[in-house]
Tab-separated table of C-alpha atoms in Angstrom:
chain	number	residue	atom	x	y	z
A	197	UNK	CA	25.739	18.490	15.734
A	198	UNK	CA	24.713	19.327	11.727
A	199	UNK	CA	24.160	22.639	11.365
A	200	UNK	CA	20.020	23.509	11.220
A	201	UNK	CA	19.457	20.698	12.619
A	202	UNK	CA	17.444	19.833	16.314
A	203	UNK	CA	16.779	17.168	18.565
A	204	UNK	CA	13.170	15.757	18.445
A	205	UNK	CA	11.936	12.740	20.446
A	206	UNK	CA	9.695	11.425	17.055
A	207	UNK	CA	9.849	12.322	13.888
A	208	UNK	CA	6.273	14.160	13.911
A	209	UNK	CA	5.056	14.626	10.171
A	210	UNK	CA	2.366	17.095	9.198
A	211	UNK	CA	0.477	15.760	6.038
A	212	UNK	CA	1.219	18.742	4.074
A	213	UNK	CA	5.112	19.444	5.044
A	214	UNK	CA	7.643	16.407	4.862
A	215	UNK	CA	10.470	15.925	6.716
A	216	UNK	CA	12.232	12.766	7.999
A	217	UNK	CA	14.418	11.804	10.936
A	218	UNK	CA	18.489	10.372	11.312
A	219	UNK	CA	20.001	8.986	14.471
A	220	UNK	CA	23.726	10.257	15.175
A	221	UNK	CA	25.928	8.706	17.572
A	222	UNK	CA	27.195	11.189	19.759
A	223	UNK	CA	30.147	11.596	22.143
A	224	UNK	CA	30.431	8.655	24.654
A	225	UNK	CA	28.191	6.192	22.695
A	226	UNK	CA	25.395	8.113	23.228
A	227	UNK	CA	22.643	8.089	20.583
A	228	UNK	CA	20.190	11.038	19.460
A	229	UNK	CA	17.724	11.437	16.699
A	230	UNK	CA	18.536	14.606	14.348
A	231	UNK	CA	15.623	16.047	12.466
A	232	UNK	CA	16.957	17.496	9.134
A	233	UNK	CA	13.415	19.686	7.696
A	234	UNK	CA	13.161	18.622	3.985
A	235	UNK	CA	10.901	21.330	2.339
A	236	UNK	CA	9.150	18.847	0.499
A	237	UNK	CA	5.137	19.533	0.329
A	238	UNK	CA	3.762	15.610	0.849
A	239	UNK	CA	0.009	16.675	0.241
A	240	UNK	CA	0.718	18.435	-3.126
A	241	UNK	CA	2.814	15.281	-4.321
A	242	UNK	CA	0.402	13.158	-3.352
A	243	UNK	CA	-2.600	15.419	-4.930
A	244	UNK	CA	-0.040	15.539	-8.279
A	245	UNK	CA	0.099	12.002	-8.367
A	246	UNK	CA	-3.651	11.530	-7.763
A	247	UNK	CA	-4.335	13.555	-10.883
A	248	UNK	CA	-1.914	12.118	-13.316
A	249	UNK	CA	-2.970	8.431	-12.497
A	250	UNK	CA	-6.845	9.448	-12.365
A	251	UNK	CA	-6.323	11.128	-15.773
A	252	UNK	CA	-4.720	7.713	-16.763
A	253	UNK	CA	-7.245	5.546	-15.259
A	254	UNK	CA	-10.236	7.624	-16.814
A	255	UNK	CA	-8.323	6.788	-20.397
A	256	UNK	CA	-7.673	2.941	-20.401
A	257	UNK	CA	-10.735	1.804	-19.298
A	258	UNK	CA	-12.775	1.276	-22.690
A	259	UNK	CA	-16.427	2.498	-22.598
A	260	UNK	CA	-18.509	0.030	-24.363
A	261	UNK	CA	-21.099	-2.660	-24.107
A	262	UNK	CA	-21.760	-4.767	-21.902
A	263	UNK	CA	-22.485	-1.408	-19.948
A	264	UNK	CA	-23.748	-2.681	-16.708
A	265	UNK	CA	-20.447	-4.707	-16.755
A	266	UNK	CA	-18.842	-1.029	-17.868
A	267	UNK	CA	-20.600	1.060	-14.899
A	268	UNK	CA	-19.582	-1.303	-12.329
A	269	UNK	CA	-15.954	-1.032	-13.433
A	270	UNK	CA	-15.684	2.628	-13.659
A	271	UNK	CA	-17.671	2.650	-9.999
A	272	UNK	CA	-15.050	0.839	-8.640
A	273	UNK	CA	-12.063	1.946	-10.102
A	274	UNK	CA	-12.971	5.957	-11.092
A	275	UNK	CA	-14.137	6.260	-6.749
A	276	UNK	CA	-12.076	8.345	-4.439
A	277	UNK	CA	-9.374	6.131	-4.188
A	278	UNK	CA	-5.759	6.918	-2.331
A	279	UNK	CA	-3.916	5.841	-4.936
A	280	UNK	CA	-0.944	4.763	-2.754
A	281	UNK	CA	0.126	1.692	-4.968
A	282	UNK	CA	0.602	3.712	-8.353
A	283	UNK	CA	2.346	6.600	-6.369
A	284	UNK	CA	4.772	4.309	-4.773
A	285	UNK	CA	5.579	3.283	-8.013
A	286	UNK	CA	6.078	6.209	-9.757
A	287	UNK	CA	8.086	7.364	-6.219
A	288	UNK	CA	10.605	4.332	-6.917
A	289	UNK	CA	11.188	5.147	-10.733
A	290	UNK	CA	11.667	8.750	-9.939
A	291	UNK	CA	14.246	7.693	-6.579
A	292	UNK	CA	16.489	6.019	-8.930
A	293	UNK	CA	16.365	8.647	-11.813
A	294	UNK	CA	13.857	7.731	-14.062
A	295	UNK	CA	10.364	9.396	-15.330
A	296	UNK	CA	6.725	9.521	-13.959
A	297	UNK	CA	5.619	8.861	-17.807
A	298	UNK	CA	7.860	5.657	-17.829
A	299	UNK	CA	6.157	4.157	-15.449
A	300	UNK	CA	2.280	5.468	-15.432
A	301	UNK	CA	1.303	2.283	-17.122
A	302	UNK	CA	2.774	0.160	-14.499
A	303	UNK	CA	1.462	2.517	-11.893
A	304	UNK	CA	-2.027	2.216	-13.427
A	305	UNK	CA	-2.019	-1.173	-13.711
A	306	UNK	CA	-1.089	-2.099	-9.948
A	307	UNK	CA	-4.101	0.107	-9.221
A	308	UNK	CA	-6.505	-2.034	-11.768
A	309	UNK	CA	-5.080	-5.370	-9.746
A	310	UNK	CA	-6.116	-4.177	-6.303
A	311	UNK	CA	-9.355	-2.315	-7.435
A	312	UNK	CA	-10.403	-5.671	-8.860
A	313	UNK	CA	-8.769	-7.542	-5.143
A	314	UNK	CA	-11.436	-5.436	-3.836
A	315	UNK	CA	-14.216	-6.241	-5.613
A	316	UNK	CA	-13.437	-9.858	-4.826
A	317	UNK	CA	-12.526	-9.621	-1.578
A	318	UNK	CA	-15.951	-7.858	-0.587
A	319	UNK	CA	-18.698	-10.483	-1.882
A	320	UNK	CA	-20.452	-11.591	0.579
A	321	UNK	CA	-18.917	-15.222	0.084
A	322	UNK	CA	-15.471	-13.467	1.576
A	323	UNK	CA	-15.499	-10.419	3.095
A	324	UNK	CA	-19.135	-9.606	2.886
A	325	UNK	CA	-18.253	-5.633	3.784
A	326	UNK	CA	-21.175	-2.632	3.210
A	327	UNK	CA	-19.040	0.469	2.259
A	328	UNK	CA	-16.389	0.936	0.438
A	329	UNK	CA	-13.945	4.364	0.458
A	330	UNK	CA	-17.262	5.502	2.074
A	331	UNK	CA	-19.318	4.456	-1.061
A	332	UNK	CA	-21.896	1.951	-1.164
A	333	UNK	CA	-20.286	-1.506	-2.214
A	334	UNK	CA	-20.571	-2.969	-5.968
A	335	UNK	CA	-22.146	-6.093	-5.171
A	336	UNK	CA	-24.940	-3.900	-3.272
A	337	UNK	CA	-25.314	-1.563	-5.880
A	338	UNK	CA	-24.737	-4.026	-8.775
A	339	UNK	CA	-25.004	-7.555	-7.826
A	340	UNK	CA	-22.796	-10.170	-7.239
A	341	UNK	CA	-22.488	-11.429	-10.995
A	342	UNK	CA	-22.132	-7.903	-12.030
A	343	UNK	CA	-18.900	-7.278	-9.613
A	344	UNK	CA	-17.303	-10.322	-10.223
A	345	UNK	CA	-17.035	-10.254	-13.811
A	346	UNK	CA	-15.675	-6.467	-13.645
A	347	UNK	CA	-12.935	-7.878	-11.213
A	348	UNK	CA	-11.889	-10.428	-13.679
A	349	UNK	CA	-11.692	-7.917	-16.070
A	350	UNK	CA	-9.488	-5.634	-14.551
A	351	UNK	CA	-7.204	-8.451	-14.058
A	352	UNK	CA	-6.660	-8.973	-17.411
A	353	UNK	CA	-6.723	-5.136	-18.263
A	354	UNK	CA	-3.814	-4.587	-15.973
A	355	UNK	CA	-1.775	-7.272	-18.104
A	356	UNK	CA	-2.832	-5.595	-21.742
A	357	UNK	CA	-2.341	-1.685	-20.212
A	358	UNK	CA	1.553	-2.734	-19.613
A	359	UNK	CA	2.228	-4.256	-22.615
A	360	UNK	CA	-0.136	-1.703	-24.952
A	361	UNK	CA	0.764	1.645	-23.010
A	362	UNK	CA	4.357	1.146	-21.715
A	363	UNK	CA	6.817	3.466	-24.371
A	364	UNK	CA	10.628	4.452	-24.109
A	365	UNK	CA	11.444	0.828	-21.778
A	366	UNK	CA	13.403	-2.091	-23.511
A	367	UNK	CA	11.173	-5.196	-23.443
A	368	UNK	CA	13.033	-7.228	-21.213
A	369	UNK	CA	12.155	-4.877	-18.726
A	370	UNK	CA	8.445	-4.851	-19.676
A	371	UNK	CA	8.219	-8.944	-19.185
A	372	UNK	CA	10.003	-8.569	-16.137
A	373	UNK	CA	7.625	-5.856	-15.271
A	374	UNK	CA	4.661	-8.466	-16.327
A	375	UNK	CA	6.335	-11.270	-14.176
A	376	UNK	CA	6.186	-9.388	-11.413
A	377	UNK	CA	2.430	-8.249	-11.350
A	378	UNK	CA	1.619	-12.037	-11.894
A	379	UNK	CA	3.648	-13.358	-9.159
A	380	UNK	CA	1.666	-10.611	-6.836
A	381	UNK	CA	-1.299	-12.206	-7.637
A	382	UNK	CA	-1.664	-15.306	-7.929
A	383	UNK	CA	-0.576	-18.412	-5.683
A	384	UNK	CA	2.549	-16.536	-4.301
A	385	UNK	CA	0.522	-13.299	-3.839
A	386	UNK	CA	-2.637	-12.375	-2.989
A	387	UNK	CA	-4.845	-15.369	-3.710
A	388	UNK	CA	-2.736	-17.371	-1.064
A	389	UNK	CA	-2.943	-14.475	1.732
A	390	UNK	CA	-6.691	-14.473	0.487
A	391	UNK	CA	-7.622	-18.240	1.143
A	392	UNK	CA	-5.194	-18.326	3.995
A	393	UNK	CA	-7.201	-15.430	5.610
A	394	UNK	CA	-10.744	-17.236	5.199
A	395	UNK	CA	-9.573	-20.852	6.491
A	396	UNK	CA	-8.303	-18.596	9.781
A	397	UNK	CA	-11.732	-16.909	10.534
A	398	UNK	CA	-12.871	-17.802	13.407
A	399	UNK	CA	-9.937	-19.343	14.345
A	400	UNK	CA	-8.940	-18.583	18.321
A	401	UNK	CA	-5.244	-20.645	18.075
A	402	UNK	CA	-4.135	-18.413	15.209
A	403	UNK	CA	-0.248	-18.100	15.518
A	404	UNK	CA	1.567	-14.520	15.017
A	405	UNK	CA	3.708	-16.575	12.159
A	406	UNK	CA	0.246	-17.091	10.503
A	407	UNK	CA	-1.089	-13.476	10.230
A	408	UNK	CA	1.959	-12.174	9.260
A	409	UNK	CA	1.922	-14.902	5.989
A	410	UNK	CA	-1.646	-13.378	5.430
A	411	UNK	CA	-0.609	-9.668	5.649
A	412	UNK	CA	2.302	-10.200	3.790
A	413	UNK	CA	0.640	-11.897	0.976
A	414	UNK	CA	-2.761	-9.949	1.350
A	415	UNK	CA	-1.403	-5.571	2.126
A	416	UNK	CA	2.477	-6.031	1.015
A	417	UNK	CA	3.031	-7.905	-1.922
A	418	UNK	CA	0.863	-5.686	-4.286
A	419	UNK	CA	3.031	-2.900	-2.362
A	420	UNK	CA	6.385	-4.647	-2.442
A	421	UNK	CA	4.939	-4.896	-6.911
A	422	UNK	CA	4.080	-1.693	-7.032
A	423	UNK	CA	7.843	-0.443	-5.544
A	424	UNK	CA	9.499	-3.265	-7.412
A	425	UNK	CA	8.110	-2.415	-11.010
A	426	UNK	CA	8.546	1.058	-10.482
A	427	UNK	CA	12.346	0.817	-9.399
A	428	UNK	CA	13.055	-1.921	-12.248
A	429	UNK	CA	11.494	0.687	-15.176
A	430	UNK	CA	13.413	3.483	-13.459
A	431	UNK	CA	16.478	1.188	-14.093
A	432	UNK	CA	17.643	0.447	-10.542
A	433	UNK	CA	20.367	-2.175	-9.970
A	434	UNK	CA	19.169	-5.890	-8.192
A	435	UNK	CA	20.554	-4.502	-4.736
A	436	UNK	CA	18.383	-1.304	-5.070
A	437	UNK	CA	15.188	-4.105	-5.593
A	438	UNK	CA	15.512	-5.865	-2.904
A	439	UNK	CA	15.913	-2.886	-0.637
A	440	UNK	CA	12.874	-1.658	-1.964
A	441	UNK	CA	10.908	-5.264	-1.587
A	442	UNK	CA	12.145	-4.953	2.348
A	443	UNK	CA	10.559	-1.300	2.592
A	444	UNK	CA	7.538	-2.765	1.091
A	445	UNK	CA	6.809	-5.697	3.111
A	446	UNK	CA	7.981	-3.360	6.515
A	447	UNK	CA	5.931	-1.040	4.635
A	448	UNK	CA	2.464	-3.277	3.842
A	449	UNK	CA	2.634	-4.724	7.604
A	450	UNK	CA	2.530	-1.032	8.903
A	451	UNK	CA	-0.004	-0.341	6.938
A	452	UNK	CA	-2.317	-3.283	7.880
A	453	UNK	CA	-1.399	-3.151	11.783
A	454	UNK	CA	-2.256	0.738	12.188
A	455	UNK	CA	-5.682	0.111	10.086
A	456	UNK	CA	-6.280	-2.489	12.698
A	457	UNK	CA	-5.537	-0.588	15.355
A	458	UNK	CA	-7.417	2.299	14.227
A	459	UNK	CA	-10.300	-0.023	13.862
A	460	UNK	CA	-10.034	-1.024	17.388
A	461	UNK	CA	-9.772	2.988	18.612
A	462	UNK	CA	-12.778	4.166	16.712
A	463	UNK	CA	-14.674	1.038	17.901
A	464	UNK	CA	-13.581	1.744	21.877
A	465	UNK	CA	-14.889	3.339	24.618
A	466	UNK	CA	-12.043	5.541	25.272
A	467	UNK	CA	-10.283	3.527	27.208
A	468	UNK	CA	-7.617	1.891	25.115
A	469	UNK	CA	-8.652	-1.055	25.915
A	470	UNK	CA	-10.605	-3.574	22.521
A	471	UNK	CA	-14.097	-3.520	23.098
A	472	UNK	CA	-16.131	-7.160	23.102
A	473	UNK	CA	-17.900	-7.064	20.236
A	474	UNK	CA	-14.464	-6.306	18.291
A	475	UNK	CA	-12.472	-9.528	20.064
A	476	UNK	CA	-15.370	-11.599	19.438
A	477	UNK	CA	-15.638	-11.145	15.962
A	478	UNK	CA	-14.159	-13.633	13.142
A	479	UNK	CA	-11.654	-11.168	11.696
A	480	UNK	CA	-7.893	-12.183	12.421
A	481	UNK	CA	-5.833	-9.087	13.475
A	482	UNK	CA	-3.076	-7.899	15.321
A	483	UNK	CA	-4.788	-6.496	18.223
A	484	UNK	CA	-6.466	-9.923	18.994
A	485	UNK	CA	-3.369	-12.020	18.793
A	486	UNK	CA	-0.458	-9.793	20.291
A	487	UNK	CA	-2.874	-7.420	22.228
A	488	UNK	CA	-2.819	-3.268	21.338
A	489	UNK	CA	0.180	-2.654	23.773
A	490	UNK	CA	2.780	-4.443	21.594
A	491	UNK	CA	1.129	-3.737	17.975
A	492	UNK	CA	2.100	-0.338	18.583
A	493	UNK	CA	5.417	-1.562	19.634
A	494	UNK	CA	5.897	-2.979	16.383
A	495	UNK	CA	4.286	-0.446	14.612
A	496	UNK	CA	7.267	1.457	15.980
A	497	UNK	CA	10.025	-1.328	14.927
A	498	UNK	CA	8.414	-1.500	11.323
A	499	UNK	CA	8.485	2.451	10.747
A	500	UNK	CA	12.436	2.029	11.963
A	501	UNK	CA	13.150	-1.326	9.502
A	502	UNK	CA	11.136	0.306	6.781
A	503	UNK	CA	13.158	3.975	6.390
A	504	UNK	CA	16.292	2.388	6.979
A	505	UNK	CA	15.941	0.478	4.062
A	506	UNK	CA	16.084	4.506	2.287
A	507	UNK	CA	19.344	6.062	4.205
A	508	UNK	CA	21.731	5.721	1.758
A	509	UNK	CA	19.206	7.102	-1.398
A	510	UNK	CA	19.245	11.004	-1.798
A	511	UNK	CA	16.851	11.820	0.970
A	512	UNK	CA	15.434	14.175	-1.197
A	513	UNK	CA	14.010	11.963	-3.582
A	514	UNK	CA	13.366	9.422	-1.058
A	515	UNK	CA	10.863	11.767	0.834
A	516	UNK	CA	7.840	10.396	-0.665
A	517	UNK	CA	8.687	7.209	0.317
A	518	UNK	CA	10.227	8.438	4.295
A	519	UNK	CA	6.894	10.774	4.306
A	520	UNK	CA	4.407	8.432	3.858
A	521	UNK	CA	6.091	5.667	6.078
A	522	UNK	CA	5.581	8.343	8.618
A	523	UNK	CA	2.433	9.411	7.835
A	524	UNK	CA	0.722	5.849	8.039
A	525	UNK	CA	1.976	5.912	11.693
A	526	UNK	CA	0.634	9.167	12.545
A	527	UNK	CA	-2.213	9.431	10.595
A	528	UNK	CA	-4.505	8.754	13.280
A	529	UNK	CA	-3.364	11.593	15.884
């Protein structure tokens, strides 16, 4: 056994102290998972992160007339977001050696894309939702006319931020940077996991193969961008990309099934079990089609296929990405 290291039955992950988790064969086939402690403080990266992309954020979005159009793009955009996408991007330029400046224009830009997904997706002619990252939504503060405009806006502020704001990165790079936001979302991306999503509402036949093709192209793909970009400005070779587009989409599917089933857990009775009103609703999710029992199982799967996409980086600059696989799982104990 590696010296300082101990046996653990899951890799447990406080949000403030990383660490990650390695099975070892042992003696006689047997198999045992080692925890090697990383002292790597996940809540200060992520609070770094948080700053440098707000500061960035704050600075590319022009002030200027119209200003309705102007305050309902800074609402949206400036709010108390995560900022997941734009961190795993600068996470994948920095895993493969390159700098958090290189790709903070990339980074921002990811986050402009699914700020204005958002604003879309909420109208009341898709998602209809109330509250947004616990703030009232734009299209109830604004109006309709007055979020879809700022959505449109971002879209096509994401595009000019990259090509105005990117410094130090040869141009072929750039483009391929470009190629890849636009592929994310449009009919390959997130407008297809989009429409897909609406025609299936309601829908009690919905096949697992079907909600996967919306998650994937809804939650992953602006992940599996944001990972791609930031590994292809760090200068990572094509076998380093595609490891990084299978984290994403093992990654994005995580994501989406332990929303759903922390949806389904604040919305019970305590008894593990989905409660009426939740089955009986339009939304498509995990829960409803392959029951809570075996979404967690795959939660479980997904956490496994998703770090072992990272085992042979140096774990130390892969603990971002091994921290916050594990903290999407375990964020709601």
């Amino acid at each position: 056994m590696q010296a300082g290291a101990q046996l653990i039955s899951k890799p447990v992950v406080p949000f403030d102290l990383g660490c990650f988790a390695q099975s070892t064969k042992m003696g006689g086939g047997a198999e045992v998972i080692l925890k090697r402690v990383v002292p790597f403080d996940f809540l200060g990266y992520m609070e770094s992160k948080i700053v440098g992309v707000n500061k960035t954020l704050e600075k590319a979005v022009p002030h200027g007339s119209p200003t309705l159009i102007q305050e309902s793009l800074r609402y949206a955009l400036l709010s108390n977001g995560k900022r997941i996408r734009p961190t795993l991007c600068i996470s994948a330029c920095e895993l493969v050696g390159g700098k958090e400046e290189l790709a903070m224009p990339a980074a921002c830009a990811i986050e402009m894309v699914h700020t204005a997904s958002l604003l879309h997706d909420d109208l009341p002619c898709m998602g209809n939702d109330e509250l947004r990252r616990r703030m009232q939504i734009n299209h109830s503060k604004f109006g309709e006319d007055t979020t879809v405009m700022p959505g449109t806006f971002l879209l096509s502020l994401a595009f000019e931020h990259v090509a105005r704001a990117t410094k130090n990165v040869p141009p072929r790079k750039i483009l391929r940077v470009l190629s890849e936001i636009g592929r994310s979302t449009g009919s390959e991306g997130m407008v297809a996991g989009s429409f897909i999503d609406m025609e299936s509402q309601g829908d009690p036949c919905i096949s697992l193969q079907t909600l996967e093709y919306i998650h994937v192209h809804k939650t992953a793909i602006v992940l599996e961008c944001a990972l791609v970009c930031g590994a292809i400005i760090g200068g990572a070779s094509e076998e380093v990309i595609k490891k990084m587009r299978r984290y994403a989409r093992n990654l994005g599917l995580l994501l989406q099934l332990m929303n759903e089933n922390l949806d389904v857990a604040n919305s019970s009775d305590g008894s593990g079990k989905a409660p009426e009103r939740y089955l009986l609703s339009d939304k498509v999710t995990y829960p409803k089609v392959i029951g809570l029992q075996q979404s967690s199982e795959f939660a479980t799967e997904l956490l496994k296929q998703a770090k072992e996409q990272l085992r042979l980086f140096d774990q130390e600059r892969a603990a971002p990405l091994l921290c916050l696989a594990d903290q999407i799982v375990y964020m709601q104990n």
